[in-house]
Structure formats: structure tokens, C-alpha cells
Short mmCIF file of C-alpha atoms in Angstrom, two decimals:
data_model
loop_
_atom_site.label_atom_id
_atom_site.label_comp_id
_atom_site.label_asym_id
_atom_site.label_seq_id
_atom_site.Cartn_x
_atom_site.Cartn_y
_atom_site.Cartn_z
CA UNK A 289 -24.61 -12.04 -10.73
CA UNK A 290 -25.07 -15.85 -11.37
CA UNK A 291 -25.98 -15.47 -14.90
CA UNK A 292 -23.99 -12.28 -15.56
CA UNK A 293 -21.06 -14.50 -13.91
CA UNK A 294 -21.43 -17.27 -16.48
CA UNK A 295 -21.79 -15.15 -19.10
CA UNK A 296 -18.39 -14.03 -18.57
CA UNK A 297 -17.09 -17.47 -18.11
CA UNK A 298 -18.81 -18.39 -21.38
CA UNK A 299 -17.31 -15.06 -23.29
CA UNK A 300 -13.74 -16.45 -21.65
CA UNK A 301 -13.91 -20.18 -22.29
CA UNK A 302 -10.98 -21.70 -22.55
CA UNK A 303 -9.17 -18.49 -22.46
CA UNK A 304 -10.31 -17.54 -18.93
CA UNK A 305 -6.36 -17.35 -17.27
CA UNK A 306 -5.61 -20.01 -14.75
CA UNK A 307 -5.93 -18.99 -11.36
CA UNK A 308 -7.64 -15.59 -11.88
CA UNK A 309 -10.55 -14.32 -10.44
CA UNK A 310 -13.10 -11.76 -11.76
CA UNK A 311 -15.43 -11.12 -8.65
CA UNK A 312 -17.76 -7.92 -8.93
CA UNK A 313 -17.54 -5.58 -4.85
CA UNK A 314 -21.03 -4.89 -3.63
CA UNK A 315 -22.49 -1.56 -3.31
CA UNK A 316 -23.25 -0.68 0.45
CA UNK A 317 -24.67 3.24 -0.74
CA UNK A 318 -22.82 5.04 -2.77
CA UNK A 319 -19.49 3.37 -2.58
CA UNK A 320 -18.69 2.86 -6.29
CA UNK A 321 -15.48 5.53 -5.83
CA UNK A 322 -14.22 2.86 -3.69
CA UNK A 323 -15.24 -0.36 -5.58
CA UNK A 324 -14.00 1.15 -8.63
CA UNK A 325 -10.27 1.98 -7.55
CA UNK A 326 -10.00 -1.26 -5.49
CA UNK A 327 -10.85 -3.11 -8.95
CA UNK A 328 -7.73 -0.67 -10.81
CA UNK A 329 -5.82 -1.87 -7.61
CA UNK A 330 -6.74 -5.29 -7.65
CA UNK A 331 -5.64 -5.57 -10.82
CA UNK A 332 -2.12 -3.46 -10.71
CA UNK A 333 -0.11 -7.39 -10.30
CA UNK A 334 2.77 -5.88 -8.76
CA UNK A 335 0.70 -4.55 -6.08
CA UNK A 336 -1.45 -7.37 -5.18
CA UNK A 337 1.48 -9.86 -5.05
CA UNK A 338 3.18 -7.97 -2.49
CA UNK A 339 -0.42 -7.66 -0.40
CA UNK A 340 -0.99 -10.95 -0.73
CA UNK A 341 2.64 -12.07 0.33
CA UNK A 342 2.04 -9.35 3.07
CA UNK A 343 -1.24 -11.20 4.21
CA UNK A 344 0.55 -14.69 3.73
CA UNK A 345 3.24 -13.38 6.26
CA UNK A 346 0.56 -11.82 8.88
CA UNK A 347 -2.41 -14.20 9.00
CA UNK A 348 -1.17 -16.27 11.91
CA UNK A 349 0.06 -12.91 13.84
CA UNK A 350 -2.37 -12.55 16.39
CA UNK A 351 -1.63 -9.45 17.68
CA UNK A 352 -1.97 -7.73 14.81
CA UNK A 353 -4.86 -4.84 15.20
CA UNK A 354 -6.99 -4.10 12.48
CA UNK A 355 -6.19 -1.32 10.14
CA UNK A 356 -6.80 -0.24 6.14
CA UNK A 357 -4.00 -2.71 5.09
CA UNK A 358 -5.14 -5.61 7.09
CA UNK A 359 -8.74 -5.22 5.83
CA UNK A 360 -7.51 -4.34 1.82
CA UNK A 361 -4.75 -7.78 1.90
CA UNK A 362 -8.01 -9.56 3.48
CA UNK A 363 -9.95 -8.30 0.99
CA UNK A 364 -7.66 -9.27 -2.10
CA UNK A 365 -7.33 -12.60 -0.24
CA UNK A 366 -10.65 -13.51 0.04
CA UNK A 367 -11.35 -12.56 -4.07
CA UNK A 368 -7.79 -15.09 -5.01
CA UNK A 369 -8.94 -17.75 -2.78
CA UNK A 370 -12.63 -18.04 -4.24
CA UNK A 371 -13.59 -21.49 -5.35
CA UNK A 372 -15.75 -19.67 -8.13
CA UNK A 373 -14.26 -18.20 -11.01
CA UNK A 374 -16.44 -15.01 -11.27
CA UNK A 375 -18.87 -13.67 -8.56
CA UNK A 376 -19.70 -11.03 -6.01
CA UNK A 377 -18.00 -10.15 -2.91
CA UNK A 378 -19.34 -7.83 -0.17
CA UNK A 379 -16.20 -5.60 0.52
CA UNK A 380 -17.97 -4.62 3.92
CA UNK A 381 -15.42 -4.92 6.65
CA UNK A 382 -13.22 -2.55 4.50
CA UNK A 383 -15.68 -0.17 4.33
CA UNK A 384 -16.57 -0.36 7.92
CA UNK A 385 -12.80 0.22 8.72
CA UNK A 386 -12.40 3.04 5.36
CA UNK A 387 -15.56 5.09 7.76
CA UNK A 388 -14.06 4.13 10.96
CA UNK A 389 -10.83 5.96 10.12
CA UNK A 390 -11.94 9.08 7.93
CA UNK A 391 -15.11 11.06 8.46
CA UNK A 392 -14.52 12.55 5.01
CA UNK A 393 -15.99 9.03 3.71
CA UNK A 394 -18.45 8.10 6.58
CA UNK A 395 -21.75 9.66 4.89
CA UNK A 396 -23.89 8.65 2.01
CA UNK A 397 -23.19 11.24 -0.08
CA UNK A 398 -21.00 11.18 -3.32
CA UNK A 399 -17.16 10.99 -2.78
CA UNK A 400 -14.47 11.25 -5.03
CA UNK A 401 -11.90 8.56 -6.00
CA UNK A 402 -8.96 10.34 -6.78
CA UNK A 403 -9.41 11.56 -3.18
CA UNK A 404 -10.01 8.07 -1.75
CA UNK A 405 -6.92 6.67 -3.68
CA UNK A 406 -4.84 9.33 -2.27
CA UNK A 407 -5.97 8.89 1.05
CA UNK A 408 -5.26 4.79 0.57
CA UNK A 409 -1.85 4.28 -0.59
CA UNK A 410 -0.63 7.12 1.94
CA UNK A 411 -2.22 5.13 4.70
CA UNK A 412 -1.13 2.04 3.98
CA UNK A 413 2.15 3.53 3.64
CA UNK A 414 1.60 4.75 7.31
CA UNK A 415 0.86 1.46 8.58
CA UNK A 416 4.05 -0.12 7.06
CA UNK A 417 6.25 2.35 8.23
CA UNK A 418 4.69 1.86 11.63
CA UNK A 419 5.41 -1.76 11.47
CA UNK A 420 8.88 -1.06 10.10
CA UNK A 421 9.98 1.41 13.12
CA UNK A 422 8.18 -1.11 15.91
CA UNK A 423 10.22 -4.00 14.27
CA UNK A 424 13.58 -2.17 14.43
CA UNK A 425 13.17 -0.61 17.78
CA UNK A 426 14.41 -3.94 19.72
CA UNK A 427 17.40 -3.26 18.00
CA UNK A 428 18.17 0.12 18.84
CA UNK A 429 17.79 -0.31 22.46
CA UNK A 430 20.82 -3.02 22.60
CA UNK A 431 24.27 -1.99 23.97
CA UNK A 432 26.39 -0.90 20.92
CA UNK A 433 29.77 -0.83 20.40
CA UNK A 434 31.45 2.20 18.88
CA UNK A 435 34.55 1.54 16.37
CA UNK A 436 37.62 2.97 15.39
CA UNK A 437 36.34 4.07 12.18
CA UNK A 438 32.99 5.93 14.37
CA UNK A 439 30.71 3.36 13.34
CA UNK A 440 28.24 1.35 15.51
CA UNK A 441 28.42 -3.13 15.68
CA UNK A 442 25.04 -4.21 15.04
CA UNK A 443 23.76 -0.76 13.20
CA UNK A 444 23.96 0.36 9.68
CA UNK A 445 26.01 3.92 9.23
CA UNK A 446 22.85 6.24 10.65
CA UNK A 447 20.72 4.07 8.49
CA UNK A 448 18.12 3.73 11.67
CA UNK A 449 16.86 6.95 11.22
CA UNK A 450 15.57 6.95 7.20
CA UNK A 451 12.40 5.37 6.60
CA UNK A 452 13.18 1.81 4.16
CA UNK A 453 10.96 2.69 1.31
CA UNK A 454 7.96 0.45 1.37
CA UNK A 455 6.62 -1.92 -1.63
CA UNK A 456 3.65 0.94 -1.83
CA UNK A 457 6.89 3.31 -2.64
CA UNK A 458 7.93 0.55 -4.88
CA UNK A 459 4.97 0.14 -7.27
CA UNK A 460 3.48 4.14 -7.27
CA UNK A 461 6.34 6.24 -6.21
CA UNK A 462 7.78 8.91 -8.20
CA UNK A 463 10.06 11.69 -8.36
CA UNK A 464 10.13 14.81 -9.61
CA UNK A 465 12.14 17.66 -9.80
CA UNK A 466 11.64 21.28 -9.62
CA UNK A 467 14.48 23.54 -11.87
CA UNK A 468 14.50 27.02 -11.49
CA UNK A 469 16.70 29.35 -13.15
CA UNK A 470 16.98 32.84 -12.07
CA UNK A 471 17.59 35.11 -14.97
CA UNK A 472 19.82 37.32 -13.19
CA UNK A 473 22.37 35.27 -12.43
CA UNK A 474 21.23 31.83 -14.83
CA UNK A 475 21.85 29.58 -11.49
CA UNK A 476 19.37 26.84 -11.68
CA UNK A 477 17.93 25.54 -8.23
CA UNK A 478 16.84 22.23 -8.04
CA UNK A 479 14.40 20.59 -5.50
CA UNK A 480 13.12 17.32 -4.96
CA UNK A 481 9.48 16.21 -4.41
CA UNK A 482 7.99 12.66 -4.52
CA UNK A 483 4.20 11.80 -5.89
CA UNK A 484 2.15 8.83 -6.08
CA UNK A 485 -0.34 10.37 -8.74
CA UNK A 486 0.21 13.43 -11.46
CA UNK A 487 -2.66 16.01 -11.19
CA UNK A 488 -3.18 16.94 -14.57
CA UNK A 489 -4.66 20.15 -15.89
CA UNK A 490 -7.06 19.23 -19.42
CA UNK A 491 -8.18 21.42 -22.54
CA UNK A 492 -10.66 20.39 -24.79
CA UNK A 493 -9.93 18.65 -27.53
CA UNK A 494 -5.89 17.61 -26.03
CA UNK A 495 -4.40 14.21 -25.49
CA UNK A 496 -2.56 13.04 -22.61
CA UNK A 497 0.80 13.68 -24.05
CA UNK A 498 0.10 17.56 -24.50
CA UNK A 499 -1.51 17.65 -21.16
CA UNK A 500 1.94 16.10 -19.65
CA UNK A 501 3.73 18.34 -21.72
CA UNK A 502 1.50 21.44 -20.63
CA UNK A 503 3.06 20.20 -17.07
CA UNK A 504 6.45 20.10 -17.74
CA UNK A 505 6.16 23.69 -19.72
CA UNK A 506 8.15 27.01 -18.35
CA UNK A 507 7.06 29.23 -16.44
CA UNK A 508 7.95 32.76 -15.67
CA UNK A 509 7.81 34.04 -12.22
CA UNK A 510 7.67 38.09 -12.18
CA UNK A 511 5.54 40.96 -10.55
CA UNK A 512 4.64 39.52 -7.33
CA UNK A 513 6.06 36.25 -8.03
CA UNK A 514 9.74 36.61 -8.51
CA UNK A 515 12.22 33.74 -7.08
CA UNK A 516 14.37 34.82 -3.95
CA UNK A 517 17.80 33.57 -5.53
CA UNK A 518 19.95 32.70 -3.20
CA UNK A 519 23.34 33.85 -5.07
CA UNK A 520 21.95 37.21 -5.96
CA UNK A 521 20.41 37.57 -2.27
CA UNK A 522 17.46 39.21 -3.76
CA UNK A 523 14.16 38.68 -5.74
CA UNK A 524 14.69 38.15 -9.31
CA UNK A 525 12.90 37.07 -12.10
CA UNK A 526 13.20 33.22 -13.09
CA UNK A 527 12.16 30.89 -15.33
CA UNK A 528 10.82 27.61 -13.99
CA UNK A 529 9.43 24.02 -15.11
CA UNK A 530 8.64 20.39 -13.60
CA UNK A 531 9.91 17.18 -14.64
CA UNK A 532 10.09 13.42 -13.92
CA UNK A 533 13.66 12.68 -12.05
CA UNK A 534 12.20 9.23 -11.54
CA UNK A 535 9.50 7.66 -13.18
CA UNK A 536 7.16 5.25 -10.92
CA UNK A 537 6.75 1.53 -11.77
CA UNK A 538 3.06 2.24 -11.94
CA UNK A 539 1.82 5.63 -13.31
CA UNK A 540 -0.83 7.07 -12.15
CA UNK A 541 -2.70 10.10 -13.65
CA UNK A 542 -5.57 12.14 -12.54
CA UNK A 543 -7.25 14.04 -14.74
CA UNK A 544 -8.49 17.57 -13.12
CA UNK A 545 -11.78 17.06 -14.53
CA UNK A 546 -13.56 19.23 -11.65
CA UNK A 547 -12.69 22.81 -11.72
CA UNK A 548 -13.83 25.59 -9.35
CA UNK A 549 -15.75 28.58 -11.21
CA UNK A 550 -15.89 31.93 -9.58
CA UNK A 551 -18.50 33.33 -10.89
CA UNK A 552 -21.05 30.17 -9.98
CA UNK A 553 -19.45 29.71 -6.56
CA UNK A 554 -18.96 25.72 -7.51
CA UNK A 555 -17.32 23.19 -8.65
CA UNK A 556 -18.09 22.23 -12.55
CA UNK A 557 -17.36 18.96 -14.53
CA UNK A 558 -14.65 19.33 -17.85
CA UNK A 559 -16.31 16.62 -19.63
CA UNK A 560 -13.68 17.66 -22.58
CA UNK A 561 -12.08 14.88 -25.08
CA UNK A 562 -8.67 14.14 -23.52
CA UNK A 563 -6.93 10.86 -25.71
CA UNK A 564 -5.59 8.95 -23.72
CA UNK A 565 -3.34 5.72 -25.51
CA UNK A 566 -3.17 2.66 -24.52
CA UNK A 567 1.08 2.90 -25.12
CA UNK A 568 2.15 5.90 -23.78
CA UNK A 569 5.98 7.68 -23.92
CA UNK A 570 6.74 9.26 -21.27
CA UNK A 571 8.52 12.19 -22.81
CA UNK A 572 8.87 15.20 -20.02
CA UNK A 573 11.97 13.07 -17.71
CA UNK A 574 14.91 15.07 -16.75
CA UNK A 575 17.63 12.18 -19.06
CA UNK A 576 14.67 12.56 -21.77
CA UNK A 577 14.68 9.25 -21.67
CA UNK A 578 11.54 7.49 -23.83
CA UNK A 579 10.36 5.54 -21.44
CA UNK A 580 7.15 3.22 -22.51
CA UNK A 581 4.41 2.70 -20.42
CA UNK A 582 1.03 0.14 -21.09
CA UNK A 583 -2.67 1.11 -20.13
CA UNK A 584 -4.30 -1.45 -17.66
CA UNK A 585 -6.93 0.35 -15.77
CA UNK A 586 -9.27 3.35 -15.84
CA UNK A 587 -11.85 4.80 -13.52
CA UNK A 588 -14.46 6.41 -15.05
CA UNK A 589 -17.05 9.17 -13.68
CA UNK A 590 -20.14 8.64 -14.80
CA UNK A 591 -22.24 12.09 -14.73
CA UNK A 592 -22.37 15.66 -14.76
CA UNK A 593 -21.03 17.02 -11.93
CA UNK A 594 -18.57 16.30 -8.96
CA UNK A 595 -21.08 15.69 -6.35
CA UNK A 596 -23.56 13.08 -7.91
CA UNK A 597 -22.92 10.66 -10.58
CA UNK A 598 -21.09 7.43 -10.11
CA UNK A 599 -17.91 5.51 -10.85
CA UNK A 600 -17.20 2.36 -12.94
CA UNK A 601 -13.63 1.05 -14.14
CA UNK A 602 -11.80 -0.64 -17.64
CA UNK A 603 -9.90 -3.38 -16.66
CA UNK A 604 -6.83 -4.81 -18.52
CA UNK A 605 -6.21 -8.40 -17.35
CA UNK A 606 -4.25 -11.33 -19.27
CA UNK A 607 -4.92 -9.43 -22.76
CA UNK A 608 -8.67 -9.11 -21.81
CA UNK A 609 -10.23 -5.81 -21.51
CA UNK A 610 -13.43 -6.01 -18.57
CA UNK A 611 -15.82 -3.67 -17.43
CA UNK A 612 -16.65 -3.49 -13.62
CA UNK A 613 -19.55 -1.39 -12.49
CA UNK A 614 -19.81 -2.59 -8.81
CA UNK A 615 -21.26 -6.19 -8.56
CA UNK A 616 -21.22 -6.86 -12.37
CA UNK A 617 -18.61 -7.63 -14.10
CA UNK A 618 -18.22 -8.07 -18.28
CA UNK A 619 -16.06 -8.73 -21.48
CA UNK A 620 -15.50 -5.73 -23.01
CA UNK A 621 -13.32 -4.74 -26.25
CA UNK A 622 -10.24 -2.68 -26.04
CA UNK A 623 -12.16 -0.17 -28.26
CA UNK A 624 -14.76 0.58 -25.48
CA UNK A 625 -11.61 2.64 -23.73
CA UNK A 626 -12.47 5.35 -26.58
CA UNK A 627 -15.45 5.52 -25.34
CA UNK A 628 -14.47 7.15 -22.30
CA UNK A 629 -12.05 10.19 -23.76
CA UNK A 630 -15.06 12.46 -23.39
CA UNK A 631 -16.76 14.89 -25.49
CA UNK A 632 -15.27 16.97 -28.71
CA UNK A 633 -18.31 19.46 -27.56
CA UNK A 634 -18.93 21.46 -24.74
CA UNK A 635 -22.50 20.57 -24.18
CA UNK A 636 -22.68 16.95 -24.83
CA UNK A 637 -25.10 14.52 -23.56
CA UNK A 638 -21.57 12.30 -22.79
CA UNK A 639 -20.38 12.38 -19.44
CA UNK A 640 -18.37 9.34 -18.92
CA UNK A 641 -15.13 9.99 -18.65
CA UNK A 642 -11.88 8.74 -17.94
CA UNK A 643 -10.93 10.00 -14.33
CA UNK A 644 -8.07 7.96 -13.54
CA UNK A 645 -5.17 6.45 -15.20
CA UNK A 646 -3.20 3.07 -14.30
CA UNK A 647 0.09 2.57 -16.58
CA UNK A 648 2.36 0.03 -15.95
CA UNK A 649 5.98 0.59 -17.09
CA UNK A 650 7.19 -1.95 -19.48
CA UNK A 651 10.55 -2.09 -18.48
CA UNK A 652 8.97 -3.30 -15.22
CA UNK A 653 7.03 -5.88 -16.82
CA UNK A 654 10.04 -7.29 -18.68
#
């Protein structure tokens, strides 16, 4: 990538922001679902900072076995630390350790990279909460001393038990919440459940606010699917809809671009135009609160269907847009992310198409 690599610093100039780094990930055989997330990742500031702080804080540990977050923070540390401005980096101990620990990703063939994010952040979530629980147990096996009031010296009110939210919870996590109203009785049952990504169904022709609205539409359950309401103590019919209790600092969406058709037996790309913005309002939150988010990342799959093809990602970095497609790297124009909405026809010779979204809240940024 030498010339490609001073290319870029050329396009940059003076511009090119102090103390970045724009390094291209090597391709060891059909690896491009990882090399294009880790670039979305790399990117996501919030994120890195706290794996680099987390590598600052390990790197003269030891005893510290090797896992998916010590390879990723040694990864990330070995792209800040480069002398060079822009180059290529061979991410292959990661790799080594992403096959070492699922078989899913161990062959040659064609993964996905919604799947592979998924499978990340909830390991590295694993691994912290690991760390967390072996740091604390010293503590709960000293003598304690119980109080008048039924609390314990030296432990927080029952506190020991909950899992501290990690700084993976921090950046991604969400939550949302689940109303349904029985239309017997109009009680409306709420439940609870967290996410790191939104799954989104598309249509052709849509944008991403109607496909988060389609989301957060109601739905009826009747026939075989009526609600067991608890204050009736019986089936009834109900009426029910999702929306965002709490919004993540980073908001991730996945487009369901592969969908399963009966009649073929397999799985079929939706290469349909879904506009996406580069501001988005989130509009489907339980206070219907507007809250603004800003477009810094997108993984694109390149190709036809879900089990060939190949992945490249849209960068946002210091008000520069750049294009990574494994070890090259390049200036690109904010425009180019239209490129990637897909196609206003059904048969189209266009298949590269935005996969995954990275939004960073603005609130978070200020």
C-alpha cells in the first residue's frame, strides 16, 4: 500500500489530524467481515479510548491469558502506536484467537458481519465481567460485620451480586421496552430487554426512519396469538409495540438484508434502496424525545447473495469520509455514502449495500 498510503497522505496534507492513524487490516482468506467491522470499531472514539486505556492498564499484567479483548486492545494498540501515518497491518493473532474460540468462523468460507459483531461485543463483555467478579471475590471472602440497620462493613447494600455495567454496555447498550395492552381489560404490561444492535426489517424503496418506525408499529395479537393477561387470568386479545426506553451512546443498526424464501429453500439478498441520513432523529423512544444522532461508519456487502460476496466499510473520521476495503485505504466524499442505499429496482446490477450502521449520539459527543 506504499503508494496507495501516500496518496492518502497527499489527498490529507496538512489536514491529516494529529495523532491519527489510517492503517488498511490484511486479508488472511476471506476475512473482510472481520476487517471491515474492526475498521467501524476502530473508529467508534468512545470505544477505542476505553480499549486503549484498558490495554494501558493490562500490558505489564503478566498473568493475564489471552482472550478476544486482549488480542482486539493489542490490535488497536499496535495501529495508534505506528510510526507511519497510513499503512497495512496484519490483524493475524486476532484472527488466530477469533478461530480458536468459535468454529462458526474457523473455515474459509464467507461469514457474515453482523454475526461476527454480535458475537464480539458479547464476548468482550464476557471477559470483563469475568475480570470484574475475579477482582471482587477477595472481597467477599473477608469477615463482615453485620449492622444495626442489616447492612454489611466493607459491602455495598447486595450490590455484590449485580454485574457493574461494563464500558462495552457504556458505548452500545440499549434499552427497550415491550408495552402490551390487553384489550379486555386496557392494562398495559411492560417488559424490559437490552440490545447492542436493532435488527431491522427493509422495503424497497423506504428510508431508515420508516423502517424504525415499521419497528415501533402495533401489533395485534389474536387467533393463536392472544396475550395471557395476567388481571383477566385468561387469553385475550392485545395490542402490542416496541420502543427505545434508553437510547445507546452508539447506535447500531442492521439492516435484514438476507431473508429466507420458502419456496427456493435459501437465503436471498434485499438489495432494495433503504436512505439512510447522515443526521438521524431518533423518533420511536418511550419520552418521544428527538434525540439526534451523526453517521460515522458503514459496512457494506458487496454482492449478490449471503454466502459469497465481500465486505468493505465508509469511514467518518475528523470530518473526513474514507473508504477501507481490507489493506487499502482512500479519501472518499461524503456523497459516496449514497452510493451504498441500494437499488430503486429489483433486478439491478447494484449490489453494494449498506449492511451496518454506526451512529454516534450527539448529546454524547457534546
Amino acid at each position: 500500500m506504499g503508494a496507495a498510503g501516500s496518496r492518502l497522505e497527499k489527498a490529507l496534507g496538512e489536514q491529516f489530524p494529529e495523532g491519527e492513524r489510517y492503517f488498511g487490516l490484511e486479508n488472511f482468506g476471506n476475512t473482510c467481515y472481520c476487517n471491515s467491522v474492526l475498521q467501524a470499531l476502530y473508529f467508534c472514539v468512545p470505544f477505542r479510548d476505553q480499549l486503549l486505556e484498558y490495554y494501558a492498564n493490562n500490558k505489564n499484567t503478566g498473568d493475564v491469558e489471552e482472550n478476544m479483548l486482549t488480542c482486539l486492545a493489542d490490535l488497536f494498540s499496535q495501529i495508534s502506536n505506528q510510526k507511519k501515518k497510513t499503512g497495512v497491518i496484519a490483524p493475524k493473532r486476532f484472527i488466530q484467537r477469533l478461530k480458536k474460540q468459535n468454529e462458526i468462523f474457523r473455515s474459509y468460507m464467507h461469514q457474515d458481519a453482523h454475526e461476527f459483531l454480535n458475537f464480539l461485543l458479547n464476548e468482550l463483555v464476557d471477559i470483563l465481567e469475568k475480570e470484574h467478579n475475579a477482582a471482587r471475590e477477595p472481597l467477599q471472602n473477608l469477615p463482615f460485620q453485620k449492622n444495626s440497620n442489616g447492612t454489611i462493613d466493607g459491602q455495598p447494600n447486595g450490590s455484590h451480586k449485580e454485574l457493574a455495567a461494563t464500558w462495552v454496555h457504556k458505548c452500545f447498550q440499549g434499552i427497550l421496552t415491550n408495552e402490551t395492552r390487553c384489550l379486555r381489560c386496557e392494562t398495559v404490561t411492560d417488559r424490559d430487554e437490552t440490545f447492542f444492535d436493532l435488527s431491522l426489517d427493509i422495503e424497497q424503496n423506504s428510508s431508515l426512519t420508516s423502517c424504525l418506525k415499521n419497528f415501533s408499529s402495533t401489533e395485534t395479537l389474536n387467533a393463536e396469538d392472544k396475550f395471557f393477561c395476567d388481571k383477566c387470568c385468561s387469553l385475550q386479545e392485545a395490542q402490542k409495540r416496541m420502543k427505545i426506553k434508553k437510547p445507546p451512546n452508539i447506535l447500531v443498526i442492521h439492516l435484514k438484508r438476507f431473508k429466507y424464501i420458502e419456496q427456493l429453500q435459501r437465503y436471498k439478498k434485499l438489495s432494495y434502496r433503504v436512505v439512510f441520513p447522515l443526521e438521524l432523529k431518533l423518533l420511536n423512544t418511550v419520552d418521544n424525545s428527538d434525540l439526534e444522532y451523526s453517521l460515522f461508519a458503514v459496512v457494506v456487502h458487496v454482492g449478490s447473495g449471503p454466502n459469497h460476496g465481500h465486505y468493505i466499510s465508509l469511514v467518518k473520521s475528523h470530518n473526513h469520509w474514507l473508504f477501507f476495503d481490507d489493506e487499502n485505504v482512500e479519501m472518499t466524499d461524503e456523497s459516496m455514502v449514497q452510493a451504498f442505499f441500494g437499488s430503486p429496482q429489483e433486478f439491478s446490477g447494484n449490489t453494494d449495500n449498506g449492511y451496518i450502521l454506526f451512529y454516534e449520539s450527539l448529546a454524547e459527543r457534546s
